[in-house]
mmCIF file of C-alpha atoms and ligand atoms in Angstrom:
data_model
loop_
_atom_site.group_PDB
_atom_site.id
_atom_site.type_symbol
_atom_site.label_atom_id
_atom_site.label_comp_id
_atom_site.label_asym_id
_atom_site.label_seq_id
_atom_site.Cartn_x
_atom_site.Cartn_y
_atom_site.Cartn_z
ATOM 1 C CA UNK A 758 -7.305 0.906 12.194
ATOM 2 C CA UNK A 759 -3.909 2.646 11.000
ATOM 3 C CA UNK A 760 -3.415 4.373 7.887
ATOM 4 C CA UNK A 761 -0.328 3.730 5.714
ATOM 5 C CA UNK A 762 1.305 6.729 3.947
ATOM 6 C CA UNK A 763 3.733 6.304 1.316
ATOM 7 C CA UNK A 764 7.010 7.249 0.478
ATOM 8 C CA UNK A 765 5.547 8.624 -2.864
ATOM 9 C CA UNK A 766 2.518 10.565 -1.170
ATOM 10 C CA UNK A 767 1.933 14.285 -1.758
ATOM 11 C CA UNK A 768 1.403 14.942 2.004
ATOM 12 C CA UNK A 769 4.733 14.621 4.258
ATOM 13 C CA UNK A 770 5.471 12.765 6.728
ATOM 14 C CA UNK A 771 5.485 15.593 9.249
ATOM 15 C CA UNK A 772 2.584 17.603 7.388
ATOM 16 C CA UNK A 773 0.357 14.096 8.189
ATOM 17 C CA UNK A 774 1.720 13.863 12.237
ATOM 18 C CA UNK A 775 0.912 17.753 12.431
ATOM 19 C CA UNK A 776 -3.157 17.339 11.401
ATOM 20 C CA UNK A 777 -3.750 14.132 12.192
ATOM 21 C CA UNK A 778 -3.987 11.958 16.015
ATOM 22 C CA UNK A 779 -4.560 8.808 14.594
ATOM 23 C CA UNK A 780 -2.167 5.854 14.391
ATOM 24 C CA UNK A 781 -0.439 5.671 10.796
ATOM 25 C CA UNK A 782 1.797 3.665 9.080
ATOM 26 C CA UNK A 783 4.805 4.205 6.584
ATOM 27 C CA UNK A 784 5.330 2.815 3.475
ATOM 28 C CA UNK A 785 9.226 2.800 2.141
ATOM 29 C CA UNK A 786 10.596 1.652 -1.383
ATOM 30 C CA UNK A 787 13.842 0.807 -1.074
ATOM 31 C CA UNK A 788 15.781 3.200 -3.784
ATOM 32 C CA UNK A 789 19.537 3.459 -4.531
ATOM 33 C CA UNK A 790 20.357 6.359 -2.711
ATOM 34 C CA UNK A 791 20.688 4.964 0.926
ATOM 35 C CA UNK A 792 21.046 8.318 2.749
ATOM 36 C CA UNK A 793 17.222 9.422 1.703
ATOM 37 C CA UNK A 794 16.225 5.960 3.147
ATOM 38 C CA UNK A 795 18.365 6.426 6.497
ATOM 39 C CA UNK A 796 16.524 9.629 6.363
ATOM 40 C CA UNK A 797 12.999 8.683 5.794
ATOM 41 C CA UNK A 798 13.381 6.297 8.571
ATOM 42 C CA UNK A 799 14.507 8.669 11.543
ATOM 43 C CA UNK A 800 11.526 10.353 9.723
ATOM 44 C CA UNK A 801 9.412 8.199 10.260
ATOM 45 C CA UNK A 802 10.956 7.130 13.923
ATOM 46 C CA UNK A 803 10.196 11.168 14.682
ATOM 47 C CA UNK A 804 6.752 11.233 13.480
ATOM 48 C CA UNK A 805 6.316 7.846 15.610
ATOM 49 C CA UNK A 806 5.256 5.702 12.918
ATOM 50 C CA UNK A 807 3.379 2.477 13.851
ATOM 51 C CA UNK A 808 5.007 0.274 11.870
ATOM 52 C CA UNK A 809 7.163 0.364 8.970
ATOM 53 C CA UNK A 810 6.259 -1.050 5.242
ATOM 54 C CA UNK A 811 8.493 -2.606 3.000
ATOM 55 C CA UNK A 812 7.373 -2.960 0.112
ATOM 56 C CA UNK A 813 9.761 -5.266 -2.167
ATOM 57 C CA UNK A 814 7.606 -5.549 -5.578
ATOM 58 C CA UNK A 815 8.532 -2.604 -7.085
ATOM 59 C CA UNK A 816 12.156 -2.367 -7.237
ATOM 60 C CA UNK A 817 11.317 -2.365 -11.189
ATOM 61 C CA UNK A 818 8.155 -0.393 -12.539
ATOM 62 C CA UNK A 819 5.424 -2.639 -14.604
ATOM 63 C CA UNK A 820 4.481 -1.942 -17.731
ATOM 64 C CA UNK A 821 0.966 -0.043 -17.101
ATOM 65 C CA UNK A 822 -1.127 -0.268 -20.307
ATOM 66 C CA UNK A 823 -3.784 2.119 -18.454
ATOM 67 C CA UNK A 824 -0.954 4.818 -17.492
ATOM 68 C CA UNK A 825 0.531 4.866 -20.929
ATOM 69 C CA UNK A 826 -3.135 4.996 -22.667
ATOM 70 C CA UNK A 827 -4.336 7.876 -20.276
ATOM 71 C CA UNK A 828 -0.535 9.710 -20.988
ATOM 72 C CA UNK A 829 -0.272 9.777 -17.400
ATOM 73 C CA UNK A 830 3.480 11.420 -16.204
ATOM 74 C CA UNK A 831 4.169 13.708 -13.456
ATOM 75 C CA UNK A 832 4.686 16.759 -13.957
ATOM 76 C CA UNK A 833 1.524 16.149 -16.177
ATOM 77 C CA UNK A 834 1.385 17.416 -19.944
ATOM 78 C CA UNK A 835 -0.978 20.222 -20.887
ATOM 79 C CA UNK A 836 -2.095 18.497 -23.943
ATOM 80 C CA UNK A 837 -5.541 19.099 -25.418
ATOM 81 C CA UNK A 838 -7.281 16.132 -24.002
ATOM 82 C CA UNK A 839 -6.117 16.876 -20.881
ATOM 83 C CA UNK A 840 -7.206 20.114 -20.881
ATOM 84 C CA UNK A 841 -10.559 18.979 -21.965
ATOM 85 C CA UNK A 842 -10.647 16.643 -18.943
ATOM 86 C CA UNK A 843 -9.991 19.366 -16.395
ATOM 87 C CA UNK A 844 -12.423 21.849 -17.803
ATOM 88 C CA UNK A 845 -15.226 19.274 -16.768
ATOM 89 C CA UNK A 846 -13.892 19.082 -13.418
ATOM 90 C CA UNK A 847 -14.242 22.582 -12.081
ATOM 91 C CA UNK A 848 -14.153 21.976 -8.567
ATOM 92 C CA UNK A 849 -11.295 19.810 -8.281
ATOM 93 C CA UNK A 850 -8.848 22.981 -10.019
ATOM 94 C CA UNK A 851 -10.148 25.435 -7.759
ATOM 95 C CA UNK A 852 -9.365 23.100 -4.739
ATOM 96 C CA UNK A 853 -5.896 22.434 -6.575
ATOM 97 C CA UNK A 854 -5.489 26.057 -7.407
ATOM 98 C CA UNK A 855 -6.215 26.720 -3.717
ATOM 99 C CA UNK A 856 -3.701 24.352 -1.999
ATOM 100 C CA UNK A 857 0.122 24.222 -0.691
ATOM 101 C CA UNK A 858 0.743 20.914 -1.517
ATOM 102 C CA UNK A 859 1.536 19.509 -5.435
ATOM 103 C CA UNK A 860 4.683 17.744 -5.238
ATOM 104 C CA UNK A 861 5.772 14.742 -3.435
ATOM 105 C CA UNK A 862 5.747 16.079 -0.231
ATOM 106 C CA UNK A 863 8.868 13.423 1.316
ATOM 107 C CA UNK A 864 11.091 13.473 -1.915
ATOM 108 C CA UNK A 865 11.079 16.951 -3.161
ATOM 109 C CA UNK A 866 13.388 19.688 -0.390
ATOM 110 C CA UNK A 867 14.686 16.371 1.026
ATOM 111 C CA UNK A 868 16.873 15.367 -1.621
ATOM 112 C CA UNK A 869 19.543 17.614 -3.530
ATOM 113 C CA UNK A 870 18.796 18.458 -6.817
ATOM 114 C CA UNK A 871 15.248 17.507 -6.639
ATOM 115 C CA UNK A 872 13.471 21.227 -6.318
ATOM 116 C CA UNK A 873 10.161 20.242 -8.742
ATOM 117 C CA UNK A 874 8.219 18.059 -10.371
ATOM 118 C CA UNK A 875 10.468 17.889 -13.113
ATOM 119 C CA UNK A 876 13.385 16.899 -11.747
ATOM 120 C CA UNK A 877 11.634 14.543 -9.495
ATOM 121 C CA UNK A 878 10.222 12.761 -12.069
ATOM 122 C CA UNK A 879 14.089 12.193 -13.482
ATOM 123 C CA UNK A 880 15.347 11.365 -9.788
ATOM 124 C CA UNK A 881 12.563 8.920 -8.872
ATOM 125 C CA UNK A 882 12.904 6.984 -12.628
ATOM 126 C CA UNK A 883 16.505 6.345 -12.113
ATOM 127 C CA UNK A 884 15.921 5.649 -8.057
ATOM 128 C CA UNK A 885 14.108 1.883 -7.917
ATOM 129 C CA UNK A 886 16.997 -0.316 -6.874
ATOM 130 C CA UNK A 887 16.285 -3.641 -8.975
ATOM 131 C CA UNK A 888 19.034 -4.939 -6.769
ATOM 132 C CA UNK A 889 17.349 -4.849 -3.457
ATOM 133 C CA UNK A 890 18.202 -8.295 -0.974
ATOM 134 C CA UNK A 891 17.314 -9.811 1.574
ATOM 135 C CA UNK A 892 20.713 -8.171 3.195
ATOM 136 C CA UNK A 893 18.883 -4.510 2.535
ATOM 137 C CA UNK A 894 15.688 -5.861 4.302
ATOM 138 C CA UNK A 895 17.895 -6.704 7.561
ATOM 139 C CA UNK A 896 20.031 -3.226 7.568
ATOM 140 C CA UNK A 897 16.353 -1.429 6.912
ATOM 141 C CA UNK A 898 14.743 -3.789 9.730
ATOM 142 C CA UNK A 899 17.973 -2.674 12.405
ATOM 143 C CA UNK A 900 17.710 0.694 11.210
ATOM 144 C CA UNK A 901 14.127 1.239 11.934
ATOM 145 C CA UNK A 902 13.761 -0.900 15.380
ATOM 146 C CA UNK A 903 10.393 -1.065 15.402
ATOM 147 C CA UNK A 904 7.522 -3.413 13.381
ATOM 148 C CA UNK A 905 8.148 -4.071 10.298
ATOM 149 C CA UNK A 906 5.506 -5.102 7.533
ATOM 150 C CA UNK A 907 6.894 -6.762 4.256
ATOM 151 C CA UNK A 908 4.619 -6.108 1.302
ATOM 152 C CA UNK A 909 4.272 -7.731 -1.547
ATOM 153 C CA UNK A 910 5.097 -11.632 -0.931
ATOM 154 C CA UNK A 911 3.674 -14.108 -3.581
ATOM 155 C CA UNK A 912 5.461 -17.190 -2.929
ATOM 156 C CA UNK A 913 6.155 -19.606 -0.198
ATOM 157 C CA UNK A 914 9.780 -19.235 -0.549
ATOM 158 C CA UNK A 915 9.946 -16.012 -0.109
ATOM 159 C CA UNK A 916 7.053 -15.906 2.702
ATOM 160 C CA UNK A 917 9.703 -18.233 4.844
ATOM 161 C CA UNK A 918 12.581 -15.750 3.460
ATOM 162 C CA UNK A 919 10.280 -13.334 5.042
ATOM 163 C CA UNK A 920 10.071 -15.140 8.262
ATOM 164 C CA UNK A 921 13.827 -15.565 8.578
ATOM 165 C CA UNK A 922 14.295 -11.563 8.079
ATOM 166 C CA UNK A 923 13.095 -11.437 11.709
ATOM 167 C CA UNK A 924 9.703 -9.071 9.794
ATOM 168 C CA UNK A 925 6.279 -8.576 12.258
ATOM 169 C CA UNK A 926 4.194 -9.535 9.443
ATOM 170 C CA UNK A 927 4.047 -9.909 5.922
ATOM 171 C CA UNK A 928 1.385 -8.613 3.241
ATOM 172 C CA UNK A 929 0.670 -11.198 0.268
ATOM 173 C CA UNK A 930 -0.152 -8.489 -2.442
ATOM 174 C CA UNK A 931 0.523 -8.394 -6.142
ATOM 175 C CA UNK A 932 0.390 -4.650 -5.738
ATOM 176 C CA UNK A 933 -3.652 -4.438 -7.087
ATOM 177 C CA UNK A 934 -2.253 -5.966 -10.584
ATOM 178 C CA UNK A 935 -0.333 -3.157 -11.182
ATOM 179 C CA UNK A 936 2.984 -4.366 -11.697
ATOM 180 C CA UNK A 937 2.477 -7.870 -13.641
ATOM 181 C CA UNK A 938 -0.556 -8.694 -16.245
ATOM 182 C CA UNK A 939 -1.199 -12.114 -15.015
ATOM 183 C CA UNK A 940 0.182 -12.394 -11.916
ATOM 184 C CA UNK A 941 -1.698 -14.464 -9.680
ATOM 185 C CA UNK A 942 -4.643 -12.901 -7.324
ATOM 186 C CA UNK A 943 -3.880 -12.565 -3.407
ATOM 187 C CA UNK A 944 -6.165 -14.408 -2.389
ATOM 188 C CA UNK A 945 -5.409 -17.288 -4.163
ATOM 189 C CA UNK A 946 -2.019 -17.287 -3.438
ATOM 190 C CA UNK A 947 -3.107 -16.630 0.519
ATOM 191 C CA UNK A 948 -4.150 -20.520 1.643
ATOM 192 C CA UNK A 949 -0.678 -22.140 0.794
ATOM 193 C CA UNK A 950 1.352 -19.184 2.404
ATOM 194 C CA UNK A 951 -0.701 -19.340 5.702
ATOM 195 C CA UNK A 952 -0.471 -23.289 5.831
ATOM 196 C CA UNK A 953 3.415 -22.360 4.962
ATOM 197 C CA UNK A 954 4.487 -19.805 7.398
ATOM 198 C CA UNK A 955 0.779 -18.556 9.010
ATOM 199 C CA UNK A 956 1.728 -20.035 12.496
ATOM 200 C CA UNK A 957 5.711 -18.515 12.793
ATOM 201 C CA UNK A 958 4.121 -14.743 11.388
ATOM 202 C CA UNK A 959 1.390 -12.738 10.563
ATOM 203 C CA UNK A 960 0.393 -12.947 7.281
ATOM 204 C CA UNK A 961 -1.899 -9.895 5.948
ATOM 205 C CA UNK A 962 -3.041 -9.769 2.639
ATOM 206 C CA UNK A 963 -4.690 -7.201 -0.204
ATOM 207 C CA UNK A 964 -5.968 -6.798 -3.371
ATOM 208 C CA UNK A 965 -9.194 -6.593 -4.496
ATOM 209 C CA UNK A 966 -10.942 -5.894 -1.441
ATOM 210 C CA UNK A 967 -13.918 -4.025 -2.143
ATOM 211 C CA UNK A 968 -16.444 -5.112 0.320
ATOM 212 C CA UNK A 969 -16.894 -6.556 4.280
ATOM 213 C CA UNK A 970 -17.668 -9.514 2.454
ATOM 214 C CA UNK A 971 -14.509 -9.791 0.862
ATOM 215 C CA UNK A 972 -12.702 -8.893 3.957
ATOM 216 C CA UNK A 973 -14.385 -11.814 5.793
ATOM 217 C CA UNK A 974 -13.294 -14.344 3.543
ATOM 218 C CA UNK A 975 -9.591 -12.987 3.502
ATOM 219 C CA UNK A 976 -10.029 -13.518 7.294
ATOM 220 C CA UNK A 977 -11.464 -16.622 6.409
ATOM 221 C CA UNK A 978 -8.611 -17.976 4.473
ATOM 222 C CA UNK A 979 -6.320 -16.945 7.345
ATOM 223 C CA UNK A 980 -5.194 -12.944 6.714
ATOM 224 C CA UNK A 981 -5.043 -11.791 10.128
ATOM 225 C CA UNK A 982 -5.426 -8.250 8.510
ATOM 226 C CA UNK A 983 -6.459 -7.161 4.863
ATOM 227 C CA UNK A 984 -5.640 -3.460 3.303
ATOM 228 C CA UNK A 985 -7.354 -1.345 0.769
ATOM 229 C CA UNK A 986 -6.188 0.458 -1.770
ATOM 230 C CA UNK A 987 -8.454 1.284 -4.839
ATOM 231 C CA UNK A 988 -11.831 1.133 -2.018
ATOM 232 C CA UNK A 989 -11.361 4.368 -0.315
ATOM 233 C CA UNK A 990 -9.901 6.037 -3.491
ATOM 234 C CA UNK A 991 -13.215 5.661 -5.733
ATOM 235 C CA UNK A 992 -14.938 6.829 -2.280
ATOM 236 C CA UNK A 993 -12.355 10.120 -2.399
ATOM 237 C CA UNK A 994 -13.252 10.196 -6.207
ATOM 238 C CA UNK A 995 -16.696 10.755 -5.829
ATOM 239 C CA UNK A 996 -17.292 12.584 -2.770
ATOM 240 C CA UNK A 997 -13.845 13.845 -1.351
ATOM 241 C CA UNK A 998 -12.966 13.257 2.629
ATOM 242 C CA UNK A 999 -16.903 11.951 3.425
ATOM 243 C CA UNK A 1000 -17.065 9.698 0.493
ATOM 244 C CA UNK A 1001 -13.577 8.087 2.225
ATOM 245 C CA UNK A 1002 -15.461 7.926 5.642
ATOM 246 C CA UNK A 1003 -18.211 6.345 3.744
ATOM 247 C CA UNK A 1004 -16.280 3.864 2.200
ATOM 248 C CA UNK A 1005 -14.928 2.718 4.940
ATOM 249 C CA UNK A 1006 -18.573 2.716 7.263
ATOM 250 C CA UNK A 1007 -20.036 0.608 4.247
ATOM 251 C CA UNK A 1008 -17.005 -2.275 3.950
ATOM 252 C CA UNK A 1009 -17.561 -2.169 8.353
ATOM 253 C CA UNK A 1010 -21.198 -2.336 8.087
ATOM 254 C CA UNK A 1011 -20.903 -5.105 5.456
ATOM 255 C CA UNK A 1012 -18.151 -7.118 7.558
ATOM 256 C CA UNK A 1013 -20.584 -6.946 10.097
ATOM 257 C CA UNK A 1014 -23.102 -8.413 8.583
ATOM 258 C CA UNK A 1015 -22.044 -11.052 6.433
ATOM 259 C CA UNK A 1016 -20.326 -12.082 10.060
ATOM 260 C CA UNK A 1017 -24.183 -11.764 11.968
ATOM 261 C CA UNK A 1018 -25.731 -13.872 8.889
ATOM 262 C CA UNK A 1019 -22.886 -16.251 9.168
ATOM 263 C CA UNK A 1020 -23.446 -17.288 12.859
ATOM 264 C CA UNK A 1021 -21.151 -15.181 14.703
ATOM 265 C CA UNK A 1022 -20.466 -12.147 16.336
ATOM 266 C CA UNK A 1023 -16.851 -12.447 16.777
ATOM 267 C CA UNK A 1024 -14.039 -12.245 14.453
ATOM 268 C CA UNK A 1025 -11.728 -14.253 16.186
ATOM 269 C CA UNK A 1026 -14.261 -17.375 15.811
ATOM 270 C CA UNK A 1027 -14.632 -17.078 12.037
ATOM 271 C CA UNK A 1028 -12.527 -19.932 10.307
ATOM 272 C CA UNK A 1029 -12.515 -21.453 6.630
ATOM 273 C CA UNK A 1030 -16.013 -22.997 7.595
ATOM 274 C CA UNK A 1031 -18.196 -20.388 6.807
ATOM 275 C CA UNK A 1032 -17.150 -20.237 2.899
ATOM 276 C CA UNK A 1033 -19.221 -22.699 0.690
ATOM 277 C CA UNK A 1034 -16.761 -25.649 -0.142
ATOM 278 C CA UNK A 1035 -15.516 -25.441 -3.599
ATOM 279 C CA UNK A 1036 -15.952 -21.774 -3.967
ATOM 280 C CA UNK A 1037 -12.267 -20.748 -2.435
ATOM 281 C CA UNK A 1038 -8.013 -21.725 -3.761
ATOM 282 C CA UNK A 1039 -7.032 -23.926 -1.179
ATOM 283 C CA UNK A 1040 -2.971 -24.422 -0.211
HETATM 284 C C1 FMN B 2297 -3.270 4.916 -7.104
HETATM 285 C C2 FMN B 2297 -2.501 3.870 -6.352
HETATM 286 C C3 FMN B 2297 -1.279 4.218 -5.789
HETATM 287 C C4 FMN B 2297 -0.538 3.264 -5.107
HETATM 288 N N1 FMN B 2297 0.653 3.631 -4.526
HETATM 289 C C5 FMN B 2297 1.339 2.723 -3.793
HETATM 290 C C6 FMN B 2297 2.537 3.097 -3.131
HETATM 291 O O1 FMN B 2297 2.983 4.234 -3.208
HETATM 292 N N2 FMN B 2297 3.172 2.140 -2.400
HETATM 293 C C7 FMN B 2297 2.714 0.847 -2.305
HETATM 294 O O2 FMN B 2297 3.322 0.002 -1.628
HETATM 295 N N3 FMN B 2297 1.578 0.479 -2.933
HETATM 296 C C8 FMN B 2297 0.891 1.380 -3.657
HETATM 297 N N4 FMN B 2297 -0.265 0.989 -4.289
HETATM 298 C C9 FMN B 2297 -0.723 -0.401 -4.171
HETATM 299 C C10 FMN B 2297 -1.577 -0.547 -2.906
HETATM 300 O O3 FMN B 2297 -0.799 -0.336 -1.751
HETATM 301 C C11 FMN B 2297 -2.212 -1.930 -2.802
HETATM 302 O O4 FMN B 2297 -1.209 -2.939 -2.813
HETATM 303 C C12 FMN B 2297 -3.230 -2.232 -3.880
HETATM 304 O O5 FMN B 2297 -3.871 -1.062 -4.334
HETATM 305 C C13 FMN B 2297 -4.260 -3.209 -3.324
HETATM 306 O O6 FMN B 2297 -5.191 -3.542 -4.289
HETATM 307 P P1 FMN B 2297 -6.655 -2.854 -4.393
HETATM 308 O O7 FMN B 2297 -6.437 -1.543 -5.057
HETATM 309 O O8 FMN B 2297 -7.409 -3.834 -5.236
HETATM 310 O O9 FMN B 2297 -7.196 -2.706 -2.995
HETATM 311 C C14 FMN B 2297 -1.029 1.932 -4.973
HETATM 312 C C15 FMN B 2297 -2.270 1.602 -5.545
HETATM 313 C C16 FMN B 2297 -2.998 2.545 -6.215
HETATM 314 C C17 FMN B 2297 -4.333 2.146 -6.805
#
């Protein structure tokens, strides 16, 4: 089960490769200066990345009512609320006080000009390339050489778009609902792209996985893998690395058993069949 860091992490690519042996992922957003993508690739290639992924749904930022209520900005503002917040969270600015690493660990010293947070925050707002194509995804896909993962496909046209690119797999997301208020859910959009393109690719999907249920009946619908976001977060939230371990061993222990009380002990055999009719989009 790989991990997928991101281009916007706080961690490095090489800092992750140096502490951890597990397989991992990378996540690139395609931005307008080409040489830092050329560069985070042979990154990546060095570090001996899985498998890249593309993600193609935020080449222009959403407008994030939560994020603009909570003042969120990096660097962040010392304003009084803030400073309210952290003085109830004691532990979590000693461990900040105590570590090496509070920038964006693969932007900032790998891109001139960008030194701090400041100036990364002014580099990264005028980076998103609203003009990214289906000719970027094919000089990214050369480029890299090895699997790539498109994330972020709604709709069948671009799922078969997807297919043409030559792409390993694709990930129907709507990135968690953070880009568009009322954009529709993954899993609803998952039936019709699997009936559309499900036997010419692999089609992965996330979005509001939260439990082994919920990964069974991705499975169910036809994702041939499912991703979480938000899960293991609220698990790092609340208990740090082990509450991360634990969310993961509670989504495994409930796959597991929604699959025993469904009849079957292998994943492979689970098909559309075990959700109650009515209850799930179909294509
Ligand atoms: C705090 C946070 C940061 C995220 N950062 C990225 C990112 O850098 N790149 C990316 O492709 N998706 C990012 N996402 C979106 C996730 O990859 C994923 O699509 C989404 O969270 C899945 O929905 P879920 O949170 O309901 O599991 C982020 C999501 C959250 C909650």
């Amino acid at each position: 089960m790989p991990f997928t860091l991101s281009t916007m992490s706080i961690c490095s690519i090489e800092d992750i490769a140096a502490h951890t042996k597990a397989p991992f992922w990378f996540q690139l957003y395609v931005m307008r200066d080409r040489g830092f993508i050329e560069r985070l690739i042979d990154r990546a290639k060095a570090a001996r990345c899985g498998a890249l992924v593309l993600t193609l749904d935020l080449q222009i930022l959403g407008q994030r009512h939560k994020d603009l209520k909570n003042g969120l900005s990096a660097p962040p503002k010392p304003t009084l609320s803030t400073m309210l917040n952290l003085m109830t969270k004691p532990r979590w600015c000693l461990g900040m006080l105590g570590t090496k690493r509070r920038q964006f660990g693969n932007i900032v010293g790998h891109v001139s000009g960008v030194g701090d947070m400041g100036s990364l925050a002014e580099w990264t707002a005028k980076q998103f390339d609203p003009q990214l194509n289906w000719g970027d995804v094919e000089w990214i896909k050369k480029r890299w050489g090895g699997k790539l993962i498109l994330k972020g496909i709604q709709d069948v046209e671009d799922a078969r778009l997807a297919v043409d690119s030559g792409a390993d797999a694709l990930i129907v997301s709507n990135h968690g609902g953070r880009q568009l208020d009322g954009a529709e859910s993954s899993i609803h959009a998952l039936p019709r792209i699997v009936e559309a393109v499900g036997s010419q690719i692999e089609v992965h999907m996330d979005g509001g996985i939260r439990s082994g249920q919920d990964v069974l009946k991705a499975w169910a619908l036809g994702a041939k893998g499912t991703y979480i976001g938000r899960a293991f977060l609220y698990g790092l939230g609340a208990m740090g690395q082990p509450g991360v371990a634990k969310a993961l061993e509670i989504i495994h222990k409930e796959l597991d058993l929604t699959m025993a009380f469904s009849g079957h002990t292998q994943l492979k055999n689970v098909t559309r069949e075990i959700l109650l009719p009515g209850t799930y989009p179909t294509a």
